[in-house]
Amino acid sequence: MSDLIDRIHRVELGNLAQFTQLCTELNLPYLLLGGSLLGAIRHQGFIPWDDDVDVGLLRADYDRFLAAAPKRLADSHYFLQTPTSDPNYALSYAKLLDRNTYIEGKNNVNNARKGVFIDIFPLDRIPEEPAQQREQLAKFQWYNTRILLQLRYHLVSNSLMKLQSPLGADQLADVQALKAARDTVMTQYQARTDLPHVKNLASQYAYDKEVFTVDQVSQLTTVPFENLTVQVPADYATILTTMYGDYHALPPKTQRTEKHLDRLIMDNQVFTD
């Protein structure tokens, strides 16, 4: 494990501890998702080469978390980054950032606030009909792309970016309207309590990989994650098999690389690979 990854993991563990403490205080069930769930089961903590943490909550609990957490974090060194708390932030889900750190991501240049983070995803009800699923996802992706472009998210930095003036109030208001429209698409089926499935619509995996039954994300158990105890779906084996196949098998060594971060500043020092 590189020094960079080790330091990121230590900070992320603090973020995760803060998140789980808030969820306990607010009586909100949460669960680990994706590679974090895989790490909890296969490694009892981080996947050694992974550099992020993913957690999820059902939409109603996610909204309660976003409403209550900022006040509880006010005197801490954590910041809840959302599409409304950071006008330059384009993504459709929240991040819990450590204010005492600064990071630079791979292929992700933008003006949003930076810090070591964990991702907090809402799980939204989705329709059963494949055609309606495709329609919802297409609308979500259309708004998402518009917002990324409007907020000048780039793959690489270039000298011309430094010549751009900050977005004006009217431009930011237009982006905020797009964000609201995106949220409407994501939550359009929330009132349909008869629908049995939810999804992380912002997932980087193929559509069916992160579709869950409501029961799967409601029936939870606890497992170790490094020095913490965290919540995961009781049916984690089915979920991980759907996502990864034989999830106990390690990937080839060529695929054991960090995905997101390549520079960290903390304690007045710069860390890179």
PDB file of C-alpha atoms in Angstrom:
ATOM      1  CA  MET A   1       0.000   0.000   0.000  1.00  0.00           C
ATOM      2  CA  SER A   2       1.357   3.436  -0.944  1.00  0.00           C
ATOM      3  CA  ASP A   3       1.857   6.177   1.617  1.00  0.00           C
ATOM      4  CA  LEU A   4      -0.791   8.238  -0.195  1.00  0.00           C
ATOM      5  CA  ILE A   5      -3.430   5.505   0.015  1.00  0.00           C
ATOM      6  CA  ASP A   6      -2.592   4.782   3.647  1.00  0.00           C
ATOM      7  CA  ARG A   7      -3.075   8.431   4.624  1.00  0.00           C
ATOM      8  CA  ILE A   8      -6.291   8.727   2.611  1.00  0.00           C
ATOM      9  CA  HIS A   9      -7.653   5.611   4.296  1.00  0.00           C
ATOM     10  CA  ARG A  10      -6.922   7.021   7.737  1.00  0.00           C
ATOM     11  CA  VAL A  11      -8.772  10.248   6.979  1.00  0.00           C
ATOM     12  CA  GLU A  12     -11.670   8.425   5.312  1.00  0.00           C
ATOM     13  CA  LEU A  13     -12.011   6.229   8.368  1.00  0.00           C
ATOM     14  CA  GLY A  14     -12.560   9.378  10.417  1.00  0.00           C
ATOM     15  CA  ASN A  15     -15.156  10.584   7.907  1.00  0.00           C
ATOM     16  CA  LEU A  16     -16.924   7.239   8.077  1.00  0.00           C
ATOM     17  CA  ALA A  17     -16.872   7.264  11.885  1.00  0.00           C
ATOM     18  CA  GLN A  18     -18.422  10.749  11.884  1.00  0.00           C
ATOM     19  CA  PHE A  19     -21.075   9.656   9.377  1.00  0.00           C
ATOM     20  CA  THR A  20     -22.054   6.535  11.311  1.00  0.00           C
ATOM     21  CA  GLN A  21     -22.189   8.510  14.571  1.00  0.00           C
ATOM     22  CA  LEU A  22     -24.594  11.002  12.987  1.00  0.00           C
ATOM     23  CA  CYS A  23     -26.758   8.206  11.613  1.00  0.00           C
ATOM     24  CA  THR A  24     -26.908   6.626  15.071  1.00  0.00           C
ATOM     25  CA  GLU A  25     -27.857   9.952  16.695  1.00  0.00           C
ATOM     26  CA  LEU A  26     -30.530  10.553  14.043  1.00  0.00           C
ATOM     27  CA  ASN A  27     -31.733   6.925  14.091  1.00  0.00           C
ATOM     28  CA  LEU A  28     -31.135   6.562  10.355  1.00  0.00           C
ATOM     29  CA  PRO A  29     -30.303   3.166   8.833  1.00  0.00           C
ATOM     30  CA  TYR A  30     -27.489   3.268   6.276  1.00  0.00           C
ATOM     31  CA  LEU A  31     -25.501   0.652   4.382  1.00  0.00           C
ATOM     32  CA  LEU A  32     -22.143   0.296   2.678  1.00  0.00           C
ATOM     33  CA  LEU A  33     -22.293   0.100  -1.118  1.00  0.00           C
ATOM     34  CA  GLY A  34     -20.102  -1.079  -3.988  1.00  0.00           C
ATOM     35  CA  GLY A  35     -16.415  -1.488  -3.316  1.00  0.00           C
ATOM     36  CA  SER A  36     -16.826  -0.483   0.320  1.00  0.00           C
ATOM     37  CA  LEU A  37     -19.282  -3.330   0.855  1.00  0.00           C
ATOM     38  CA  LEU A  38     -16.882  -5.666  -0.939  1.00  0.00           C
ATOM     39  CA  GLY A  39     -14.012  -4.455   1.235  1.00  0.00           C
ATOM     40  CA  ALA A  40     -16.011  -4.950   4.427  1.00  0.00           C
ATOM     41  CA  ILE A  41     -16.797  -8.550   3.544  1.00  0.00           C
ATOM     42  CA  ARG A  42     -13.600  -9.646   1.787  1.00  0.00           C
ATOM     43  CA  HIS A  43     -11.008  -7.558   3.684  1.00  0.00           C
ATOM     44  CA  GLN A  44     -12.856  -6.533   6.878  1.00  0.00           C
ATOM     45  CA  GLY A  45     -12.063  -2.962   5.882  1.00  0.00           C
ATOM     46  CA  PHE A  46     -10.724  -1.097   2.884  1.00  0.00           C
ATOM     47  CA  ILE A  47      -9.831  -2.842  -0.319  1.00  0.00           C
ATOM     48  CA  PRO A  48      -6.089  -2.132  -0.043  1.00  0.00           C
ATOM     49  CA  TRP A  49      -5.838  -0.332  -3.390  1.00  0.00           C
ATOM     50  CA  ASP A  50      -9.227   1.429  -3.272  1.00  0.00           C
ATOM     51  CA  ASP A  51      -9.312   5.119  -2.387  1.00  0.00           C
ATOM     52  CA  ASP A  52     -12.960   5.901  -1.692  1.00  0.00           C
ATOM     53  CA  VAL A  53     -15.856   4.973   0.599  1.00  0.00           C
ATOM     54  CA  ASP A  54     -19.459   4.603  -0.602  1.00  0.00           C
ATOM     55  CA  VAL A  55     -22.493   4.568   1.688  1.00  0.00           C
ATOM     56  CA  GLY A  56     -26.191   4.778   0.917  1.00  0.00           C
ATOM     57  CA  LEU A  57     -29.531   5.577   2.519  1.00  0.00           C
ATOM     58  CA  LEU A  58     -33.079   5.223   1.319  1.00  0.00           C
ATOM     59  CA  ARG A  59     -34.227   8.565  -0.099  1.00  0.00           C
ATOM     60  CA  ALA A  60     -36.403   9.596   2.864  1.00  0.00           C
ATOM     61  CA  ASP A  61     -33.540   8.866   5.287  1.00  0.00           C
ATOM     62  CA  TYR A  62     -31.042  10.575   2.972  1.00  0.00           C
ATOM     63  CA  ASP A  63     -33.169  13.731   2.955  1.00  0.00           C
ATOM     64  CA  ARG A  64     -33.423  13.651   6.752  1.00  0.00           C
ATOM     65  CA  PHE A  65     -29.639  13.283   6.981  1.00  0.00           C
ATOM     66  CA  LEU A  66     -29.048  16.263   4.675  1.00  0.00           C
ATOM     67  CA  ALA A  67     -31.483  18.382   6.684  1.00  0.00           C
ATOM     68  CA  ALA A  68     -30.069  17.565  10.119  1.00  0.00           C
ATOM     69  CA  ALA A  69     -26.340  16.978   9.611  1.00  0.00           C
ATOM     70  CA  PRO A  70     -25.071  20.518   8.801  1.00  0.00           C
ATOM     71  CA  LYS A  71     -26.095  21.924  12.195  1.00  0.00           C
ATOM     72  CA  ARG A  72     -24.497  18.993  13.999  1.00  0.00           C
ATOM     73  CA  LEU A  73     -21.288  19.422  11.966  1.00  0.00           C
ATOM     74  CA  ALA A  74     -21.075  23.199  12.441  1.00  0.00           C
ATOM     75  CA  ASP A  75     -18.358  23.091  15.096  1.00  0.00           C
ATOM     76  CA  SER A  76     -16.431  20.206  13.542  1.00  0.00           C
ATOM     77  CA  HIS A  77     -13.816  19.984  10.789  1.00  0.00           C
ATOM     78  CA  TYR A  78     -16.305  18.236   8.506  1.00  0.00           C
ATOM     79  CA  PHE A  79     -18.366  19.751   5.700  1.00  0.00           C
ATOM     80  CA  LEU A  80     -21.443  18.182   4.129  1.00  0.00           C
ATOM     81  CA  GLN A  81     -21.060  18.938   0.426  1.00  0.00           C
ATOM     82  CA  THR A  82     -24.326  18.834  -1.511  1.00  0.00           C
ATOM     83  CA  PRO A  83     -25.640  20.423  -4.714  1.00  0.00           C
ATOM     84  CA  THR A  84     -27.048  23.244  -2.559  1.00  0.00           C
ATOM     85  CA  SER A  85     -24.314  23.692   0.080  1.00  0.00           C
ATOM     86  CA  ASP A  86     -21.667  24.128  -2.633  1.00  0.00           C
ATOM     87  CA  PRO A  87     -22.981  25.979  -5.712  1.00  0.00           C
ATOM     88  CA  ASN A  88     -19.985  24.791  -7.781  1.00  0.00           C
ATOM     89  CA  TYR A  89     -20.583  21.124  -6.935  1.00  0.00           C
ATOM     90  CA  ALA A  90     -22.198  19.275  -9.826  1.00  0.00           C
ATOM     91  CA  LEU A  91     -22.821  15.733  -8.610  1.00  0.00           C
ATOM     92  CA  SER A  92     -26.236  14.366  -7.637  1.00  0.00           C
ATOM     93  CA  TYR A  93     -25.239  12.950  -4.250  1.00  0.00           C
ATOM     94  CA  ALA A  94     -23.570  14.205  -1.085  1.00  0.00           C
ATOM     95  CA  LYS A  95     -20.016  13.991   0.162  1.00  0.00           C
ATOM     96  CA  LEU A  96     -18.734  14.326   3.718  1.00  0.00           C
ATOM     97  CA  LEU A  97     -15.432  16.240   3.459  1.00  0.00           C
ATOM     98  CA  ASP A  98     -12.619  16.656   5.942  1.00  0.00           C
ATOM     99  CA  ARG A  99     -11.947  20.428   5.987  1.00  0.00           C
ATOM    100  CA  ASN A 100      -8.361  19.876   7.167  1.00  0.00           C
ATOM    101  CA  THR A 101      -7.347  18.235   3.889  1.00  0.00           C
ATOM    102  CA  TYR A 102      -7.112  19.191   0.230  1.00  0.00           C
ATOM    103  CA  ILE A 103      -7.094  16.713  -2.646  1.00  0.00           C
ATOM    104  CA  GLU A 104      -6.652  16.668  -6.388  1.00  0.00           C
ATOM    105  CA  GLY A 105      -8.593  14.029  -8.258  1.00  0.00           C
ATOM    106  CA  LYS A 106      -7.723  12.093 -11.372  1.00  0.00           C
ATOM    107  CA  ASN A 107      -9.489  13.343 -14.516  1.00  0.00           C
ATOM    108  CA  ASN A 108     -11.706  15.636 -12.451  1.00  0.00           C
ATOM    109  CA  VAL A 109     -10.916  19.348 -12.625  1.00  0.00           C
ATOM    110  CA  ASN A 110     -13.558  21.727 -11.230  1.00  0.00           C
ATOM    111  CA  ASN A 111     -14.169  24.595  -8.821  1.00  0.00           C
ATOM    112  CA  ALA A 112     -16.062  22.624  -6.183  1.00  0.00           C
ATOM    113  CA  ARG A 113     -14.729  22.403  -2.649  1.00  0.00           C
ATOM    114  CA  LYS A 114     -11.974  19.790  -2.241  1.00  0.00           C
ATOM    115  CA  GLY A 115     -11.093  17.531   0.673  1.00  0.00           C
ATOM    116  CA  VAL A 116     -10.806  13.842   1.521  1.00  0.00           C
ATOM    117  CA  PHE A 117     -14.381  12.582   1.366  1.00  0.00           C
ATOM    118  CA  ILE A 118     -16.821   9.728   1.557  1.00  0.00           C
ATOM    119  CA  ASP A 119     -19.693   9.487  -0.947  1.00  0.00           C
ATOM    120  CA  ILE A 120     -23.264   9.400   0.399  1.00  0.00           C
ATOM    121  CA  PHE A 121     -25.805   8.139  -2.144  1.00  0.00           C
ATOM    122  CA  PRO A 122     -29.609   8.270  -2.080  1.00  0.00           C
ATOM    123  CA  LEU A 123     -31.411   5.078  -3.057  1.00  0.00           C
ATOM    124  CA  ASP A 124     -34.489   5.943  -5.101  1.00  0.00           C
ATOM    125  CA  ARG A 125     -37.510   3.895  -6.090  1.00  0.00           C
ATOM    126  CA  ILE A 126     -37.516   2.904  -9.735  1.00  0.00           C
ATOM    127  CA  PRO A 127     -40.268   1.650 -12.061  1.00  0.00           C
ATOM    128  CA  GLU A 128     -40.610  -2.012 -12.953  1.00  0.00           C
ATOM    129  CA  GLU A 129     -41.054  -1.519 -16.705  1.00  0.00           C
ATOM    130  CA  PRO A 130     -37.702  -1.521 -18.577  1.00  0.00           C
ATOM    131  CA  ALA A 131     -38.905   1.233 -20.920  1.00  0.00           C
ATOM    132  CA  GLN A 132     -39.724   3.492 -17.958  1.00  0.00           C
ATOM    133  CA  GLN A 133     -36.380   2.641 -16.368  1.00  0.00           C
ATOM    134  CA  ARG A 134     -34.570   3.676 -19.551  1.00  0.00           C
ATOM    135  CA  GLU A 135     -36.586   6.888 -19.744  1.00  0.00           C
ATOM    136  CA  GLN A 136     -35.828   7.866 -16.152  1.00  0.00           C
ATOM    137  CA  LEU A 137     -32.127   7.105 -16.535  1.00  0.00           C
ATOM    138  CA  ALA A 138     -31.889   9.011 -19.831  1.00  0.00           C
ATOM    139  CA  LYS A 139     -33.494  12.107 -18.280  1.00  0.00           C
ATOM    140  CA  PHE A 140     -31.226  11.869 -15.240  1.00  0.00           C
ATOM    141  CA  GLN A 141     -28.129  11.580 -17.448  1.00  0.00           C
ATOM    142  CA  TRP A 142     -29.247  14.498 -19.644  1.00  0.00           C
ATOM    143  CA  TYR A 143     -29.586  16.835 -16.660  1.00  0.00           C
ATOM    144  CA  ASN A 144     -26.402  15.480 -15.110  1.00  0.00           C
ATOM    145  CA  THR A 145     -24.388  16.157 -18.256  1.00  0.00           C
ATOM    146  CA  ARG A 146     -25.811  19.670 -18.582  1.00  0.00           C
ATOM    147  CA  ILE A 147     -24.851  20.457 -14.978  1.00  0.00           C
ATOM    148  CA  LEU A 148     -21.325  19.073 -15.378  1.00  0.00           C
ATOM    149  CA  LEU A 149     -20.817  21.227 -18.461  1.00  0.00           C
ATOM    150  CA  GLN A 150     -22.330  24.344 -16.885  1.00  0.00           C
ATOM    151  CA  LEU A 151     -20.107  24.001 -13.813  1.00  0.00           C
ATOM    152  CA  ARG A 152     -17.025  23.450 -15.989  1.00  0.00           C
ATOM    153  CA  TYR A 153     -16.095  19.964 -14.861  1.00  0.00           C
ATOM    154  CA  HIS A 154     -13.122  18.910 -17.009  1.00  0.00           C
ATOM    155  CA  LEU A 155     -11.009  15.810 -17.455  1.00  0.00           C
ATOM    156  CA  VAL A 156      -7.752  17.741 -17.541  1.00  0.00           C
ATOM    157  CA  SER A 157      -6.587  21.201 -16.543  1.00  0.00           C
ATOM    158  CA  ASN A 158      -5.515  23.674 -19.200  1.00  0.00           C
ATOM    159  CA  SER A 159      -4.239  27.243 -19.319  1.00  0.00           C
ATOM    160  CA  LEU A 160      -7.476  28.604 -20.818  1.00  0.00           C
ATOM    161  CA  MET A 161      -9.399  27.650 -17.676  1.00  0.00           C
ATOM    162  CA  LYS A 162      -7.452  30.256 -15.703  1.00  0.00           C
ATOM    163  CA  LEU A 163      -8.791  32.961 -18.011  1.00  0.00           C
ATOM    164  CA  GLN A 164     -12.422  32.109 -17.303  1.00  0.00           C
ATOM    165  CA  SER A 165     -14.242  34.417 -14.925  1.00  0.00           C
ATOM    166  CA  PRO A 166     -16.286  32.847 -12.092  1.00  0.00           C
ATOM    167  CA  LEU A 167     -19.884  32.005 -12.854  1.00  0.00           C
ATOM    168  CA  GLY A 168     -22.263  34.886 -12.253  1.00  0.00           C
ATOM    169  CA  ALA A 169     -25.363  34.851 -10.079  1.00  0.00           C
ATOM    170  CA  ASP A 170     -27.674  34.281 -13.065  1.00  0.00           C
ATOM    171  CA  GLN A 171     -25.562  31.375 -14.304  1.00  0.00           C
ATOM    172  CA  LEU A 172     -25.533  29.752 -10.864  1.00  0.00           C
ATOM    173  CA  ALA A 173     -29.305  30.225 -10.611  1.00  0.00           C
ATOM    174  CA  ASP A 174     -29.709  28.442 -13.955  1.00  0.00           C
ATOM    175  CA  VAL A 175     -27.580  25.565 -12.668  1.00  0.00           C
ATOM    176  CA  GLN A 176     -29.605  25.381  -9.475  1.00  0.00           C
ATOM    177  CA  ALA A 177     -32.776  25.034 -11.572  1.00  0.00           C
ATOM    178  CA  LEU A 178     -31.150  22.163 -13.478  1.00  0.00           C
ATOM    179  CA  LYS A 179     -30.198  20.513 -10.177  1.00  0.00           C
ATOM    180  CA  ALA A 180     -33.794  20.786  -8.963  1.00  0.00           C
ATOM    181  CA  ALA A 181     -35.050  19.244 -12.207  1.00  0.00           C
ATOM    182  CA  ARG A 182     -32.542  16.394 -11.830  1.00  0.00           C
ATOM    183  CA  ASP A 183     -33.774  15.739  -8.282  1.00  0.00           C
ATOM    184  CA  THR A 184     -37.355  15.643  -9.573  1.00  0.00           C
ATOM    185  CA  VAL A 185     -36.384  12.937 -12.059  1.00  0.00           C
ATOM    186  CA  MET A 186     -34.565  10.941  -9.388  1.00  0.00           C
ATOM    187  CA  THR A 187     -37.501  11.077  -6.958  1.00  0.00           C
ATOM    188  CA  GLN A 188     -40.409  10.845  -9.405  1.00  0.00           C
ATOM    189  CA  TYR A 189     -41.406   7.377  -8.170  1.00  0.00           C
ATOM    190  CA  GLN A 190     -40.970   7.968  -4.427  1.00  0.00           C
ATOM    191  CA  ALA A 191     -44.708   8.035  -3.737  1.00  0.00           C
ATOM    192  CA  ARG A 192     -45.106   4.609  -5.366  1.00  0.00           C
ATOM    193  CA  THR A 193     -44.638   2.522  -2.249  1.00  0.00           C
ATOM    194  CA  ASP A 194     -45.882  -0.498  -4.183  1.00  0.00           C
ATOM    195  CA  LEU A 195     -42.684  -0.509  -6.245  1.00  0.00           C
ATOM    196  CA  PRO A 196     -40.323  -3.123  -4.759  1.00  0.00           C
ATOM    197  CA  HIS A 197     -36.964  -1.895  -6.094  1.00  0.00           C
ATOM    198  CA  VAL A 198     -34.624   1.002  -5.415  1.00  0.00           C
ATOM    199  CA  LYS A 199     -31.471   2.061  -7.212  1.00  0.00           C
ATOM    200  CA  ASN A 200     -28.397   4.205  -6.852  1.00  0.00           C
ATOM    201  CA  LEU A 201     -29.075   6.249  -9.991  1.00  0.00           C
ATOM    202  CA  ALA A 202     -25.614   7.824  -9.830  1.00  0.00           C
ATOM    203  CA  SER A 203     -23.939   4.411  -9.889  1.00  0.00           C
ATOM    204  CA  GLN A 204     -20.875   3.912 -12.081  1.00  0.00           C
ATOM    205  CA  TYR A 205     -21.860   0.277 -12.575  1.00  0.00           C
ATOM    206  CA  ALA A 206     -24.155  -1.147 -15.243  1.00  0.00           C
ATOM    207  CA  TYR A 207     -27.820  -0.416 -14.515  1.00  0.00           C
ATOM    208  CA  ASP A 208     -28.797  -3.778 -13.011  1.00  0.00           C
ATOM    209  CA  LYS A 209     -25.701  -4.039 -10.822  1.00  0.00           C
ATOM    210  CA  GLU A 210     -26.989  -1.624  -8.188  1.00  0.00           C
ATOM    211  CA  VAL A 211     -30.706  -2.350  -8.211  1.00  0.00           C
ATOM    212  CA  PHE A 212     -31.888  -3.631  -4.839  1.00  0.00           C
ATOM    213  CA  THR A 213     -35.157  -4.749  -3.331  1.00  0.00           C
ATOM    214  CA  VAL A 214     -36.409  -2.542  -0.527  1.00  0.00           C
ATOM    215  CA  ASP A 215     -36.077  -5.564   1.754  1.00  0.00           C
ATOM    216  CA  GLN A 216     -32.411  -5.997   0.819  1.00  0.00           C
ATOM    217  CA  VAL A 217     -31.523  -2.455   1.880  1.00  0.00           C
ATOM    218  CA  SER A 218     -33.782  -2.512   4.935  1.00  0.00           C
ATOM    219  CA  GLN A 219     -32.664  -5.791   6.503  1.00  0.00           C
ATOM    220  CA  LEU A 220     -29.195  -4.979   7.789  1.00  0.00           C
ATOM    221  CA  THR A 221     -26.478  -6.576   9.855  1.00  0.00           C
ATOM    222  CA  THR A 222     -23.191  -5.305  11.267  1.00  0.00           C
ATOM    223  CA  VAL A 223     -19.641  -6.296  10.306  1.00  0.00           C
ATOM    224  CA  PRO A 224     -16.146  -5.028  11.138  1.00  0.00           C
ATOM    225  CA  PHE A 225     -14.573  -2.337   8.966  1.00  0.00           C
ATOM    226  CA  GLU A 226     -11.026  -1.665  10.152  1.00  0.00           C
ATOM    227  CA  ASN A 227     -11.567  -0.435  13.744  1.00  0.00           C
ATOM    228  CA  LEU A 228     -15.252   0.396  13.196  1.00  0.00           C
ATOM    229  CA  THR A 229     -18.460  -1.601  13.147  1.00  0.00           C
ATOM    230  CA  VAL A 230     -20.652  -0.753  10.163  1.00  0.00           C
ATOM    231  CA  GLN A 231     -24.004  -1.703   8.664  1.00  0.00           C
ATOM    232  CA  VAL A 232     -24.318  -3.830   5.534  1.00  0.00           C
ATOM    233  CA  PRO A 233     -27.235  -5.680   3.934  1.00  0.00           C
ATOM    234  CA  ALA A 234     -27.862  -9.042   5.534  1.00  0.00           C
ATOM    235  CA  ASP A 235     -28.151 -10.387   1.972  1.00  0.00           C
ATOM    236  CA  TYR A 236     -24.715  -9.064   1.040  1.00  0.00           C
ATOM    237  CA  ALA A 237     -23.710 -12.324  -0.670  1.00  0.00           C
ATOM    238  CA  THR A 238     -26.450 -11.995  -3.291  1.00  0.00           C
ATOM    239  CA  ILE A 239     -25.668  -8.315  -3.841  1.00  0.00           C
ATOM    240  CA  LEU A 240     -21.925  -8.862  -4.201  1.00  0.00           C
ATOM    241  CA  THR A 241     -22.394 -11.843  -6.498  1.00  0.00           C
ATOM    242  CA  THR A 242     -24.615  -9.742  -8.760  1.00  0.00           C
ATOM    243  CA  MET A 243     -22.019  -6.980  -8.835  1.00  0.00           C
ATOM    244  CA  TYR A 244     -18.763  -8.929  -9.001  1.00  0.00           C
ATOM    245  CA  GLY A 245     -19.443 -12.611  -9.629  1.00  0.00           C
ATOM    246  CA  ASP A 246     -16.963 -14.514  -7.449  1.00  0.00           C
ATOM    247  CA  TYR A 247     -16.412 -11.646  -5.039  1.00  0.00           C
ATOM    248  CA  HIS A 248     -13.933 -13.618  -2.919  1.00  0.00           C
ATOM    249  CA  ALA A 249     -11.461 -13.756  -5.823  1.00  0.00           C
ATOM    250  CA  LEU A 250      -8.925 -10.935  -6.099  1.00  0.00           C
ATOM    251  CA  PRO A 251      -8.675  -9.098  -9.421  1.00  0.00           C
ATOM    252  CA  PRO A 252      -5.504  -9.329 -11.536  1.00  0.00           C
ATOM    253  CA  LYS A 253      -2.610  -7.277 -10.152  1.00  0.00           C
ATOM    254  CA  THR A 254      -2.865  -4.884 -13.104  1.00  0.00           C
ATOM    255  CA  GLN A 255      -6.333  -3.847 -11.893  1.00  0.00           C
ATOM    256  CA  ARG A 256      -5.297  -3.202  -8.291  1.00  0.00           C
ATOM    257  CA  THR A 257      -4.881   0.545  -8.642  1.00  0.00           C
ATOM    258  CA  GLU A 258      -6.507   3.534  -6.969  1.00  0.00           C
ATOM    259  CA  LYS A 259      -9.190   5.211  -9.078  1.00  0.00           C
ATOM    260  CA  HIS A 260      -9.815   8.731  -7.877  1.00  0.00           C
ATOM    261  CA  LEU A 261      -7.101  10.656  -6.042  1.00  0.00           C
ATOM    262  CA  ASP A 262      -3.498  11.432  -6.935  1.00  0.00           C
ATOM    263  CA  ARG A 263      -2.507  14.307  -4.612  1.00  0.00           C
ATOM    264  CA  LEU A 264      -3.234  14.986  -0.951  1.00  0.00           C
ATOM    265  CA  ILE A 265      -2.333  18.005   1.166  1.00  0.00           C
ATOM    266  CA  MET A 266      -2.605  17.649   4.936  1.00  0.00           C
ATOM    267  CA  ASP A 267      -0.536  18.641   7.963  1.00  0.00           C
ATOM    268  CA  ASN A 268       1.210  21.216   5.708  1.00  0.00           C
ATOM    269  CA  GLN A 269       2.642  18.400   3.595  1.00  0.00           C
ATOM    270  CA  VAL A 270       2.012  17.183   0.049  1.00  0.00           C
ATOM    271  CA  PHE A 271       1.608  13.459  -0.608  1.00  0.00           C
ATOM    272  CA  THR A 272       1.583  11.809  -4.030  1.00  0.00           C
ATOM    273  CA  ASP A 273       2.273   8.358  -5.370  1.00  0.00           C
TER     274      ASP A 273
END
